[in-house]
């Protein structure tokens, strides 16, 4: 796997592949019979009015997504992939936790950000990224918009996971070779799960 894949795969597959610390027992998976939390096990939406949009799906408020998960309207595949896509946008937090500022410094328009994520840059500037409700944009333009502060902090948060493969986002500085697809110190505990990525 490339260092780029090592960086973004843990976020995309952690729930689907049930990634757990290598020495921890696996928690029970939510069953379709009892619904699911779109934020992941033990978490809830704290920004119910935020709007989530995904290619080929209608734009939906986070609160409605949460209700659909709890009421068994979402498929187990959707329950598995949504936490990684909506976590920041929908303000997913541990159930009962008091709202607290994110530990991650949120970029602002005054500071700017990298569309690929901190420490990364676009290496395929001519690739075209499209997202529902937004104009198709070249990856190089997204990178420039980030640097100039034209991307919102929400866009800075969720764009890296969406554009990493298409825009061929790469570390600005060299990284060490080899990785676990679940992230450091974690292993796949559901090897039969099938991961698919659009495109």
PDB file of C-alpha atoms in Angstrom, residues 3-180:
ATOM      1  CA  UNK A   3       1.640   5.942   2.240  1.00  0.00           C
ATOM      2  CA  UNK A   4      -1.487   7.809   1.066  1.00  0.00           C
ATOM      3  CA  UNK A   5      -3.561   4.652   1.298  1.00  0.00           C
ATOM      4  CA  UNK A   6      -2.062   3.911   4.724  1.00  0.00           C
ATOM      5  CA  UNK A   7      -3.191   7.355   5.863  1.00  0.00           C
ATOM      6  CA  UNK A   8      -6.819   7.312   4.710  1.00  0.00           C
ATOM      7  CA  UNK A   9      -7.781   3.608   4.798  1.00  0.00           C
ATOM      8  CA  UNK A  10      -8.103   3.398   8.614  1.00  0.00           C
ATOM      9  CA  UNK A  11     -10.795   6.102   8.561  1.00  0.00           C
ATOM     10  CA  UNK A  12     -12.728   4.432   5.758  1.00  0.00           C
ATOM     11  CA  UNK A  13     -12.576   0.787   6.835  1.00  0.00           C
ATOM     12  CA  UNK A  14     -12.388   0.939  10.643  1.00  0.00           C
ATOM     13  CA  UNK A  15     -16.071   0.163  11.217  1.00  0.00           C
ATOM     14  CA  UNK A  16     -16.611  -2.111   8.232  1.00  0.00           C
ATOM     15  CA  UNK A  17     -13.591  -4.275   9.065  1.00  0.00           C
ATOM     16  CA  UNK A  18     -14.177  -3.897  12.821  1.00  0.00           C
ATOM     17  CA  UNK A  19     -10.643  -2.625  13.465  1.00  0.00           C
ATOM     18  CA  UNK A  20      -9.697  -3.105  17.106  1.00  0.00           C
ATOM     19  CA  UNK A  21      -6.503  -2.725  19.107  1.00  0.00           C
ATOM     20  CA  UNK A  22      -4.513  -5.897  18.533  1.00  0.00           C
ATOM     21  CA  UNK A  23      -4.889  -6.911  22.191  1.00  0.00           C
ATOM     22  CA  UNK A  24      -8.558  -5.915  22.760  1.00  0.00           C
ATOM     23  CA  UNK A  25     -11.647  -8.122  22.342  1.00  0.00           C
ATOM     24  CA  UNK A  26     -14.052  -7.104  19.566  1.00  0.00           C
ATOM     25  CA  UNK A  27     -17.160  -5.252  20.703  1.00  0.00           C
ATOM     26  CA  UNK A  28     -20.462  -6.666  19.482  1.00  0.00           C
ATOM     27  CA  UNK A  29     -21.534  -5.252  16.126  1.00  0.00           C
ATOM     28  CA  UNK A  30     -24.864  -3.479  15.922  1.00  0.00           C
ATOM     29  CA  UNK A  31     -27.481  -5.760  14.414  1.00  0.00           C
ATOM     30  CA  UNK A  32     -29.888  -4.780  11.687  1.00  0.00           C
ATOM     31  CA  UNK A  33     -32.728  -5.827  14.035  1.00  0.00           C
ATOM     32  CA  UNK A  34     -31.878  -3.100  16.555  1.00  0.00           C
ATOM     33  CA  UNK A  35     -30.899  -0.300  14.199  1.00  0.00           C
ATOM     34  CA  UNK A  36     -27.615   1.527  14.300  1.00  0.00           C
ATOM     35  CA  UNK A  37     -26.020   4.802  15.201  1.00  0.00           C
ATOM     36  CA  UNK A  38     -24.912   6.669  12.084  1.00  0.00           C
ATOM     37  CA  UNK A  39     -22.064   8.079  14.201  1.00  0.00           C
ATOM     38  CA  UNK A  40     -20.852   4.633  15.281  1.00  0.00           C
ATOM     39  CA  UNK A  41     -21.385   2.507  18.366  1.00  0.00           C
ATOM     40  CA  UNK A  42     -21.786   4.594  21.513  1.00  0.00           C
ATOM     41  CA  UNK A  43     -21.924   7.925  19.674  1.00  0.00           C
ATOM     42  CA  UNK A  44     -24.662  10.384  18.721  1.00  0.00           C
ATOM     43  CA  UNK A  45     -25.246  13.354  16.411  1.00  0.00           C
ATOM     44  CA  UNK A  46     -24.803  16.755  18.104  1.00  0.00           C
ATOM     45  CA  UNK A  47     -25.365  18.866  14.951  1.00  0.00           C
ATOM     46  CA  UNK A  48     -28.758  17.575  13.758  1.00  0.00           C
ATOM     47  CA  UNK A  49     -29.354  20.475  11.365  1.00  0.00           C
ATOM     48  CA  UNK A  50     -26.091  20.041   9.426  1.00  0.00           C
ATOM     49  CA  UNK A  51     -26.786  18.793   5.902  1.00  0.00           C
ATOM     50  CA  UNK A  52     -24.980  15.701   4.605  1.00  0.00           C
ATOM     51  CA  UNK A  53     -24.764  15.195   0.846  1.00  0.00           C
ATOM     52  CA  UNK A  54     -23.281  12.221  -1.004  1.00  0.00           C
ATOM     53  CA  UNK A  55     -23.176  11.449  -4.754  1.00  0.00           C
ATOM     54  CA  UNK A  56     -26.367   9.727  -5.902  1.00  0.00           C
ATOM     55  CA  UNK A  57     -28.210  10.373  -2.605  1.00  0.00           C
ATOM     56  CA  UNK A  58     -30.482  13.226  -1.506  1.00  0.00           C
ATOM     57  CA  UNK A  59     -29.052  15.858   0.829  1.00  0.00           C
ATOM     58  CA  UNK A  60     -30.238  14.947   4.328  1.00  0.00           C
ATOM     59  CA  UNK A  61     -30.007  16.654   7.732  1.00  0.00           C
ATOM     60  CA  UNK A  62     -27.819  14.732  10.187  1.00  0.00           C
ATOM     61  CA  UNK A  63     -30.757  14.425  12.608  1.00  0.00           C
ATOM     62  CA  UNK A  64     -32.802  12.582   9.978  1.00  0.00           C
ATOM     63  CA  UNK A  65     -29.885  10.252   9.247  1.00  0.00           C
ATOM     64  CA  UNK A  66     -29.671   9.473  12.961  1.00  0.00           C
ATOM     65  CA  UNK A  67     -33.412   8.687  13.119  1.00  0.00           C
ATOM     66  CA  UNK A  68     -33.182   6.509   9.996  1.00  0.00           C
ATOM     67  CA  UNK A  69     -30.377   4.520  11.608  1.00  0.00           C
ATOM     68  CA  UNK A  70     -32.249   4.073  14.880  1.00  0.00           C
ATOM     69  CA  UNK A  71     -35.432   3.031  13.035  1.00  0.00           C
ATOM     70  CA  UNK A  72     -33.761   0.308  10.883  1.00  0.00           C
ATOM     71  CA  UNK A  73     -34.246   2.296   7.675  1.00  0.00           C
ATOM     72  CA  UNK A  74     -30.526   2.223   6.785  1.00  0.00           C
ATOM     73  CA  UNK A  75     -28.810  -0.905   5.482  1.00  0.00           C
ATOM     74  CA  UNK A  76     -25.969  -2.490   7.441  1.00  0.00           C
ATOM     75  CA  UNK A  77     -23.592  -1.268   4.697  1.00  0.00           C
ATOM     76  CA  UNK A  78     -24.785   2.305   5.190  1.00  0.00           C
ATOM     77  CA  UNK A  79     -24.481   1.906   8.964  1.00  0.00           C
ATOM     78  CA  UNK A  80     -20.900   0.738   8.465  1.00  0.00           C
ATOM     79  CA  UNK A  81     -19.688   3.510   6.163  1.00  0.00           C
ATOM     80  CA  UNK A  82     -21.606   6.571   7.429  1.00  0.00           C
ATOM     81  CA  UNK A  83     -19.663   7.152  10.682  1.00  0.00           C
ATOM     82  CA  UNK A  84     -16.474   7.846   8.733  1.00  0.00           C
ATOM     83  CA  UNK A  85     -18.245  10.181   6.318  1.00  0.00           C
ATOM     84  CA  UNK A  86     -20.359  12.225   8.737  1.00  0.00           C
ATOM     85  CA  UNK A  87     -18.379  12.290  11.991  1.00  0.00           C
ATOM     86  CA  UNK A  88     -17.075  15.862  11.744  1.00  0.00           C
ATOM     87  CA  UNK A  89     -19.995  17.347   9.815  1.00  0.00           C
ATOM     88  CA  UNK A  90     -22.665  15.944  12.156  1.00  0.00           C
ATOM     89  CA  UNK A  91     -20.641  16.577  15.313  1.00  0.00           C
ATOM     90  CA  UNK A  92     -20.573  12.928  16.393  1.00  0.00           C
ATOM     91  CA  UNK A  93     -19.691  12.560  20.079  1.00  0.00           C
ATOM     92  CA  UNK A  94     -19.914   9.887  22.759  1.00  0.00           C
ATOM     93  CA  UNK A  95     -23.471   9.528  24.044  1.00  0.00           C
ATOM     94  CA  UNK A  96     -23.996  11.719  27.077  1.00  0.00           C
ATOM     95  CA  UNK A  97     -20.683  13.548  26.648  1.00  0.00           C
ATOM     96  CA  UNK A  98     -20.894  17.294  27.215  1.00  0.00           C
ATOM     97  CA  UNK A  99     -20.186  19.266  24.052  1.00  0.00           C
ATOM     98  CA  UNK A 100     -16.518  20.140  23.989  1.00  0.00           C
ATOM     99  CA  UNK A 101     -14.246  21.870  21.514  1.00  0.00           C
ATOM    100  CA  UNK A 102     -12.602  19.529  19.056  1.00  0.00           C
ATOM    101  CA  UNK A 103      -9.080  18.456  19.881  1.00  0.00           C
ATOM    102  CA  UNK A 104      -8.239  19.121  16.254  1.00  0.00           C
ATOM    103  CA  UNK A 105      -7.451  22.731  15.435  1.00  0.00           C
ATOM    104  CA  UNK A 106     -10.127  23.851  12.990  1.00  0.00           C
ATOM    105  CA  UNK A 107      -8.776  25.773  10.011  1.00  0.00           C
ATOM    106  CA  UNK A 108     -10.379  29.139   9.373  1.00  0.00           C
ATOM    107  CA  UNK A 109     -10.641  31.299   6.310  1.00  0.00           C
ATOM    108  CA  UNK A 110      -7.874  33.471   7.805  1.00  0.00           C
ATOM    109  CA  UNK A 111      -5.447  30.552   8.078  1.00  0.00           C
ATOM    110  CA  UNK A 112      -6.350  28.342   5.114  1.00  0.00           C
ATOM    111  CA  UNK A 113      -5.854  24.603   4.851  1.00  0.00           C
ATOM    112  CA  UNK A 114      -4.721  21.873   2.522  1.00  0.00           C
ATOM    113  CA  UNK A 115      -7.608  20.261   0.626  1.00  0.00           C
ATOM    114  CA  UNK A 116      -5.683  16.981   1.014  1.00  0.00           C
ATOM    115  CA  UNK A 117      -5.256  17.334   4.764  1.00  0.00           C
ATOM    116  CA  UNK A 118      -2.470  18.576   6.969  1.00  0.00           C
ATOM    117  CA  UNK A 119       0.995  17.804   5.603  1.00  0.00           C
ATOM    118  CA  UNK A 120      -0.298  16.628   2.215  1.00  0.00           C
ATOM    119  CA  UNK A 121      -0.644  18.097  -1.227  1.00  0.00           C
ATOM    120  CA  UNK A 122      -2.401  17.409  -4.543  1.00  0.00           C
ATOM    121  CA  UNK A 123      -0.183  15.627  -7.069  1.00  0.00           C
ATOM    122  CA  UNK A 124      -2.866  15.271  -9.773  1.00  0.00           C
ATOM    123  CA  UNK A 125      -4.016  18.892 -10.180  1.00  0.00           C
ATOM    124  CA  UNK A 126      -5.901  18.254 -13.446  1.00  0.00           C
ATOM    125  CA  UNK A 127      -8.250  15.579 -12.038  1.00  0.00           C
ATOM    126  CA  UNK A 128     -11.835  16.828 -11.756  1.00  0.00           C
ATOM    127  CA  UNK A 129     -13.713  16.423  -8.463  1.00  0.00           C
ATOM    128  CA  UNK A 130     -17.503  16.700  -8.431  1.00  0.00           C
ATOM    129  CA  UNK A 131     -19.843  16.698  -5.454  1.00  0.00           C
ATOM    130  CA  UNK A 132     -23.653  17.075  -5.475  1.00  0.00           C
ATOM    131  CA  UNK A 133     -24.769  20.678  -5.360  1.00  0.00           C
ATOM    132  CA  UNK A 134     -21.275  21.983  -6.124  1.00  0.00           C
ATOM    133  CA  UNK A 135     -19.590  22.801  -9.426  1.00  0.00           C
ATOM    134  CA  UNK A 136     -17.028  20.305 -10.775  1.00  0.00           C
ATOM    135  CA  UNK A 137     -13.584  21.564  -9.766  1.00  0.00           C
ATOM    136  CA  UNK A 138     -10.028  20.648 -10.710  1.00  0.00           C
ATOM    137  CA  UNK A 139      -8.006  19.226  -7.810  1.00  0.00           C
ATOM    138  CA  UNK A 140      -5.390  21.929  -8.312  1.00  0.00           C
ATOM    139  CA  UNK A 141      -8.073  24.593  -7.862  1.00  0.00           C
ATOM    140  CA  UNK A 142      -9.248  22.915  -4.635  1.00  0.00           C
ATOM    141  CA  UNK A 143      -5.678  23.006  -3.367  1.00  0.00           C
ATOM    142  CA  UNK A 144      -5.387  26.714  -4.183  1.00  0.00           C
ATOM    143  CA  UNK A 145      -8.801  27.453  -2.625  1.00  0.00           C
ATOM    144  CA  UNK A 146      -7.609  25.783   0.563  1.00  0.00           C
ATOM    145  CA  UNK A 147      -4.344  27.689   0.682  1.00  0.00           C
ATOM    146  CA  UNK A 148      -6.093  31.005   0.067  1.00  0.00           C
ATOM    147  CA  UNK A 149      -8.709  30.384   2.786  1.00  0.00           C
ATOM    148  CA  UNK A 150     -11.626  30.034   0.359  1.00  0.00           C
ATOM    149  CA  UNK A 151     -12.682  26.652   1.851  1.00  0.00           C
ATOM    150  CA  UNK A 152     -14.838  26.558   4.984  1.00  0.00           C
ATOM    151  CA  UNK A 153     -13.549  24.707   8.040  1.00  0.00           C
ATOM    152  CA  UNK A 154     -16.155  21.972   7.334  1.00  0.00           C
ATOM    153  CA  UNK A 155     -14.818  21.599   3.787  1.00  0.00           C
ATOM    154  CA  UNK A 156     -11.270  21.460   5.123  1.00  0.00           C
ATOM    155  CA  UNK A 157     -12.373  18.657   7.460  1.00  0.00           C
ATOM    156  CA  UNK A 158     -14.205  16.380   5.038  1.00  0.00           C
ATOM    157  CA  UNK A 159     -12.492  17.026   1.681  1.00  0.00           C
ATOM    158  CA  UNK A 160      -9.313  15.028   2.404  1.00  0.00           C
ATOM    159  CA  UNK A 161     -11.224  11.726   2.706  1.00  0.00           C
ATOM    160  CA  UNK A 162     -13.227  12.451  -0.435  1.00  0.00           C
ATOM    161  CA  UNK A 163     -10.435  13.612  -2.765  1.00  0.00           C
ATOM    162  CA  UNK A 164      -7.411  11.640  -1.568  1.00  0.00           C
ATOM    163  CA  UNK A 165      -7.460   8.982  -4.309  1.00  0.00           C
ATOM    164  CA  UNK A 166      -8.774  11.122  -7.149  1.00  0.00           C
ATOM    165  CA  UNK A 167      -6.398  14.033  -6.537  1.00  0.00           C
ATOM    166  CA  UNK A 168      -3.530  11.683  -5.625  1.00  0.00           C
ATOM    167  CA  UNK A 169      -2.886  13.400  -2.305  1.00  0.00           C
ATOM    168  CA  UNK A 170       0.608  12.699  -1.009  1.00  0.00           C
ATOM    169  CA  UNK A 171       2.693  13.529   2.022  1.00  0.00           C
ATOM    170  CA  UNK A 172       4.800  16.620   1.566  1.00  0.00           C
ATOM    171  CA  UNK A 173       7.609  14.979   3.540  1.00  0.00           C
ATOM    172  CA  UNK A 174       8.668  11.331   3.161  1.00  0.00           C
ATOM    173  CA  UNK A 175       6.994   8.772   5.410  1.00  0.00           C
ATOM    174  CA  UNK A 176       8.019   5.333   6.580  1.00  0.00           C
ATOM    175  CA  UNK A 177       7.064   2.352   4.368  1.00  0.00           C
ATOM    176  CA  UNK A 178       4.469  -0.237   5.366  1.00  0.00           C
ATOM    177  CA  UNK A 179       1.364   0.105   7.492  1.00  0.00           C
ATOM    178  CA  UNK A 180      -1.700  -1.607   8.920  1.00  0.00           C
TER     179      UNK A 180
END
